[in-house]
Short mmCIF file of N, CA and C in Angstrom, two decimals:
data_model
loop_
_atom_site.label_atom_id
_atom_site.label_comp_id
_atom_site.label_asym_id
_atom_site.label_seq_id
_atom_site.Cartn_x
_atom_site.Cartn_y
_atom_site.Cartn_z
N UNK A 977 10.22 -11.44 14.35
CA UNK A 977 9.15 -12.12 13.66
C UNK A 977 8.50 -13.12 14.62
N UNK A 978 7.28 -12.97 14.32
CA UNK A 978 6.90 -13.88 15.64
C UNK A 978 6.29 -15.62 15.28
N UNK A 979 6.47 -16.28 15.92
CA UNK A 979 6.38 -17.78 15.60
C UNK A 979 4.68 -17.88 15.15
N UNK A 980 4.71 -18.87 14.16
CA UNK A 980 3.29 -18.91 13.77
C UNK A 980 2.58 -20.24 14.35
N UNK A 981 1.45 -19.58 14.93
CA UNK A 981 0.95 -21.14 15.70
C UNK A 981 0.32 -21.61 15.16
N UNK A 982 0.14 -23.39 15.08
CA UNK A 982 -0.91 -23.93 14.21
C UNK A 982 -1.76 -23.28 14.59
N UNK A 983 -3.40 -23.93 13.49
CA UNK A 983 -4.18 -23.45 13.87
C UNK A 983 -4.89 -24.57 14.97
N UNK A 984 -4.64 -25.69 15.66
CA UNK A 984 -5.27 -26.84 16.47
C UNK A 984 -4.42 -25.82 17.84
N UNK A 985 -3.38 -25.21 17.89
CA UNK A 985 -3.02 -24.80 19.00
C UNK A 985 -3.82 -23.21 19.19
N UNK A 986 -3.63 -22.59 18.07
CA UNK A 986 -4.63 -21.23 17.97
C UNK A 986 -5.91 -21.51 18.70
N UNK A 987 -6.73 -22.70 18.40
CA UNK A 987 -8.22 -22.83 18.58
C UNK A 987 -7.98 -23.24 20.21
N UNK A 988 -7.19 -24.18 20.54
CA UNK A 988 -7.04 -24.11 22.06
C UNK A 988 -6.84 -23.10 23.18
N UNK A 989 -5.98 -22.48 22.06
CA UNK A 989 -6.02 -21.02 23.37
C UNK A 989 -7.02 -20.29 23.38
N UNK A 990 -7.56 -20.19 22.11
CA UNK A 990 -8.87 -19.76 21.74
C UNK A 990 -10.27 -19.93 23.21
N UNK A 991 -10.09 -21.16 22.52
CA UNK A 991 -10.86 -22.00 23.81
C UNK A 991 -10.83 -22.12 25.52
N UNK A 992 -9.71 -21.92 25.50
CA UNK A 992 -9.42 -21.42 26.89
C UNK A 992 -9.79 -20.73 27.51
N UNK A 993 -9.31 -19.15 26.61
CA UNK A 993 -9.57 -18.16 26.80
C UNK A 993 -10.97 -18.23 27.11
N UNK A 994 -11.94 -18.37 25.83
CA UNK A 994 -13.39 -17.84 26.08
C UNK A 994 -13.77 -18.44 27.77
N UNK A 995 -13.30 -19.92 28.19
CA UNK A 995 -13.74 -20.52 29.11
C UNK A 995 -13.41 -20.06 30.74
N UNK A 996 -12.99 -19.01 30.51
CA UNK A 996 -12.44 -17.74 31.16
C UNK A 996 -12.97 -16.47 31.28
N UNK A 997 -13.93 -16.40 30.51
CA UNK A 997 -15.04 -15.34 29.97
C UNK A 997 -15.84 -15.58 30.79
N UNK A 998 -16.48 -14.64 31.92
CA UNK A 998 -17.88 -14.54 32.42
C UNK A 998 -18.79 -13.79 32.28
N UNK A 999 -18.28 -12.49 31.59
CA UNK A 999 -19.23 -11.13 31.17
C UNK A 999 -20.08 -11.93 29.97
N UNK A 1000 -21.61 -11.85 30.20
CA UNK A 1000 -21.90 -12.39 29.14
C UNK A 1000 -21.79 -11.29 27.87
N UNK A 1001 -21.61 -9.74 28.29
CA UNK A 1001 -21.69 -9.06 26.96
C UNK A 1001 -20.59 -9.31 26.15
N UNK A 1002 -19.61 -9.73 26.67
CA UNK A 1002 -17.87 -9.90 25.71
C UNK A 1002 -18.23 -11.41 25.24
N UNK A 1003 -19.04 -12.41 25.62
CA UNK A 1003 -19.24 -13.49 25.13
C UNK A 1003 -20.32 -13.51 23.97
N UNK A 1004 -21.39 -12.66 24.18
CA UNK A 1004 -22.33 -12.50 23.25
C UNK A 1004 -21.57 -11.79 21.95
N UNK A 1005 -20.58 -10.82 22.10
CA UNK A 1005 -19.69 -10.34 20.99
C UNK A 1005 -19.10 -11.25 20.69
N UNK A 1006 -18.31 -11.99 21.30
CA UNK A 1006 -17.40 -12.77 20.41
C UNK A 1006 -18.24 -14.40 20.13
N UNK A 1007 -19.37 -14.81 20.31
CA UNK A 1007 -20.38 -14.75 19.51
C UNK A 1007 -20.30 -14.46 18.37
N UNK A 1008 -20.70 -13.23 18.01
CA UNK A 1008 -21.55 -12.65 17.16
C UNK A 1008 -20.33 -12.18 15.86
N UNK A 1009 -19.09 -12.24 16.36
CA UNK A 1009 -18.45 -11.71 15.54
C UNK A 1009 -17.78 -13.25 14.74
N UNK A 1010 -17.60 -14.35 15.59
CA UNK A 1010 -17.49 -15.88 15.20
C UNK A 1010 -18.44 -16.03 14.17
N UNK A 1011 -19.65 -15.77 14.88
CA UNK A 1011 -20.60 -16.85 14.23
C UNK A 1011 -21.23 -16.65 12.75
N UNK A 1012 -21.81 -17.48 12.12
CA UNK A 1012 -22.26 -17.39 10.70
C UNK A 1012 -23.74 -17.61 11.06
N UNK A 1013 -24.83 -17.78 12.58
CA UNK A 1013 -25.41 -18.11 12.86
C UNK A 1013 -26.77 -17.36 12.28
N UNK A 1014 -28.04 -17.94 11.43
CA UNK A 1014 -28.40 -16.86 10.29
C UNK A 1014 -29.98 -16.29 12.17
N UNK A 1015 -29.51 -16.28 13.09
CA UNK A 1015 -30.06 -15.69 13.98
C UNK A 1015 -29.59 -15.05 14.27
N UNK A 1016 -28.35 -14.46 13.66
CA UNK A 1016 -27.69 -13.06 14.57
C UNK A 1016 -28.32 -12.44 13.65
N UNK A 1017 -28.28 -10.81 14.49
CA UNK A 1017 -28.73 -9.54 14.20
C UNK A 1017 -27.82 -8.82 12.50
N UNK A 1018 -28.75 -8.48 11.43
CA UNK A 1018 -28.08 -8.31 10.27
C UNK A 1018 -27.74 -7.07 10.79
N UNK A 1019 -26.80 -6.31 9.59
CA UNK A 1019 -25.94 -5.46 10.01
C UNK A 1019 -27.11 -4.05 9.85
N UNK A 1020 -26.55 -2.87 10.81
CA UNK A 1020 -27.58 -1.71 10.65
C UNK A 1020 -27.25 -1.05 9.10
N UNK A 1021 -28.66 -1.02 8.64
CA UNK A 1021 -28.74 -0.54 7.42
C UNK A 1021 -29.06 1.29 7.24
N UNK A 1022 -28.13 1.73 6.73
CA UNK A 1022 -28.40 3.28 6.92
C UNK A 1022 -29.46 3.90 5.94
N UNK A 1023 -30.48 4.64 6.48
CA UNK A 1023 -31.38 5.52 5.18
C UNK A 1023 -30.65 6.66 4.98
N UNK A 1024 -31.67 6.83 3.37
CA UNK A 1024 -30.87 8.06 2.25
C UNK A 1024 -30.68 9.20 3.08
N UNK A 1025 -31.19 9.74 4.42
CA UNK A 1025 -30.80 10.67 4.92
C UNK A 1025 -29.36 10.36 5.93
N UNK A 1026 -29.50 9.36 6.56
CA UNK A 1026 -27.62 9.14 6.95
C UNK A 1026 -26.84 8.88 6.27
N UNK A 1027 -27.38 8.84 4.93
CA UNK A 1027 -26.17 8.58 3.75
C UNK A 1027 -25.83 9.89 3.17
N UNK A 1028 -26.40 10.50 3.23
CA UNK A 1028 -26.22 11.85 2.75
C UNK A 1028 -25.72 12.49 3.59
N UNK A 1029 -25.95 12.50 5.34
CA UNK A 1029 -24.97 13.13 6.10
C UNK A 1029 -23.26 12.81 5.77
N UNK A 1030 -23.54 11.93 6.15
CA UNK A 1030 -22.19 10.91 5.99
C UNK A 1030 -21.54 11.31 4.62
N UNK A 1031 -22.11 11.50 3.43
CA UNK A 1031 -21.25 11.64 2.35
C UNK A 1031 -21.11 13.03 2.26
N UNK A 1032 -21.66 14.15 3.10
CA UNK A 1032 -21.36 15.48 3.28
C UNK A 1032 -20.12 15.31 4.44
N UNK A 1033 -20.12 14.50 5.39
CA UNK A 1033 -18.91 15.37 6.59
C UNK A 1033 -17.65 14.04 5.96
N UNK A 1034 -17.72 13.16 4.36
CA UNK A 1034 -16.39 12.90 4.19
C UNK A 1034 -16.18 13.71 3.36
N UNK A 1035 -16.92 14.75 2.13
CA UNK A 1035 -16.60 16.03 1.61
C UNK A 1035 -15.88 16.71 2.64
N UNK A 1036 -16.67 16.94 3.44
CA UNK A 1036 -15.56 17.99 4.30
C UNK A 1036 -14.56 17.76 4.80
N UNK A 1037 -13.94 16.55 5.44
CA UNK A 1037 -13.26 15.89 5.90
C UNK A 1037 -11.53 16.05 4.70
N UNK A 1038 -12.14 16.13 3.11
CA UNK A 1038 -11.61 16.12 1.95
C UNK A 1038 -10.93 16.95 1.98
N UNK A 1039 -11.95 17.79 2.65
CA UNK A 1039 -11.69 19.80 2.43
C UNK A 1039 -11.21 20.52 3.15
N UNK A 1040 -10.70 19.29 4.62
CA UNK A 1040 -9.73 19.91 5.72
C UNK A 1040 -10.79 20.76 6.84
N UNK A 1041 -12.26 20.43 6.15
CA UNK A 1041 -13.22 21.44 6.97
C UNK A 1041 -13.28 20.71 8.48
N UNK A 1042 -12.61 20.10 9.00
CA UNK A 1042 -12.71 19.03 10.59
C UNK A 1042 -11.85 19.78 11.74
N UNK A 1043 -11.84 19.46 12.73
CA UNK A 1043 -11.31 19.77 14.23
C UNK A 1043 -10.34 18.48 14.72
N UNK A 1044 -9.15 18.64 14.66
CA UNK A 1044 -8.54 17.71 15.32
C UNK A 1044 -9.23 17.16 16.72
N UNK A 1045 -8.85 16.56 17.49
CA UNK A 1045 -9.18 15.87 18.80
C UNK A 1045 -8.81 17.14 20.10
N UNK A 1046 -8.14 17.62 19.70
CA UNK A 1046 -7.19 18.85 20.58
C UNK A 1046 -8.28 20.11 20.26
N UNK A 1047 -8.63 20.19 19.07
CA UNK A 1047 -9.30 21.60 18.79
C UNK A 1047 -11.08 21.34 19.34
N UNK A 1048 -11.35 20.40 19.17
CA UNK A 1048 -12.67 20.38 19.46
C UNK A 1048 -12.43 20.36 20.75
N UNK A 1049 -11.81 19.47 22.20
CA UNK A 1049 -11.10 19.70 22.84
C UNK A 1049 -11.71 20.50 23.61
N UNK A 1050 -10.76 21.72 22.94
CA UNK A 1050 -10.06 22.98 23.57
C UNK A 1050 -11.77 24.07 23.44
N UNK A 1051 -12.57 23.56 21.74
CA UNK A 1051 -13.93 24.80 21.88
C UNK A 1051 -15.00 23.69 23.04
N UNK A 1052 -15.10 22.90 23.22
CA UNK A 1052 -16.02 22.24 24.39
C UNK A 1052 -15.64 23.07 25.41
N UNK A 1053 -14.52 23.07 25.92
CA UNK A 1053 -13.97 23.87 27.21
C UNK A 1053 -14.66 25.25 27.04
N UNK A 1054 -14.36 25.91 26.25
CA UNK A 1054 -14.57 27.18 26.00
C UNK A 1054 -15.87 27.77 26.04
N UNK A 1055 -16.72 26.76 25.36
CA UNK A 1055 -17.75 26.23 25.52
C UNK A 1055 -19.00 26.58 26.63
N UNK A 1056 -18.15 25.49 27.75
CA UNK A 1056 -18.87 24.74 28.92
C UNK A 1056 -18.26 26.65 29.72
N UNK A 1057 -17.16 26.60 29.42
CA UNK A 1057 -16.92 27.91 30.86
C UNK A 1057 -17.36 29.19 30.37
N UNK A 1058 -18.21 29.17 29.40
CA UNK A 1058 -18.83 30.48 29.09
C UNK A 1058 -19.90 30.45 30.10
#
């Protein structure tokens, strides 16, 4: 079980850490994922046509109609060396 740290020691390492950060893209994320700032970017909103994809491939998904990681895989290969 692992020891629970306050949270005044949490926010220090916290702090540390970021001050250790020079990529600004990992700083702009953790940013963005902190902040409540009403200038960040709202979340992407999907139209009725990606909603409808999307609620067709978790039907299928239901229905066992998918390719493991190995099977799709294996037809890319098969695929590409035709």
């Amino acid at each position: 079980m692992r020891n629970k740290m306050s949270a005044t020691g949490l926010k220090e390492r916290l702090i540390d850490r970021i001050k250790e950060i020079d990529d600004e893209d990992i700083l702009a994320e953790a940013y963005r994922l902190l902040g409540t700032d009403p200038d960040l970017e709202e979340p992407y909103q999907l139209n009725s046509e990606q909603k409808t994809v999307i609620d067709e491939a978790r039907t299928q998904i239901k229905n066992g109609n998918y390719l493991t990681h190995n099977q799709a895989n294996k037809e890319i290969d098969e695929w590409l060396n035709k």
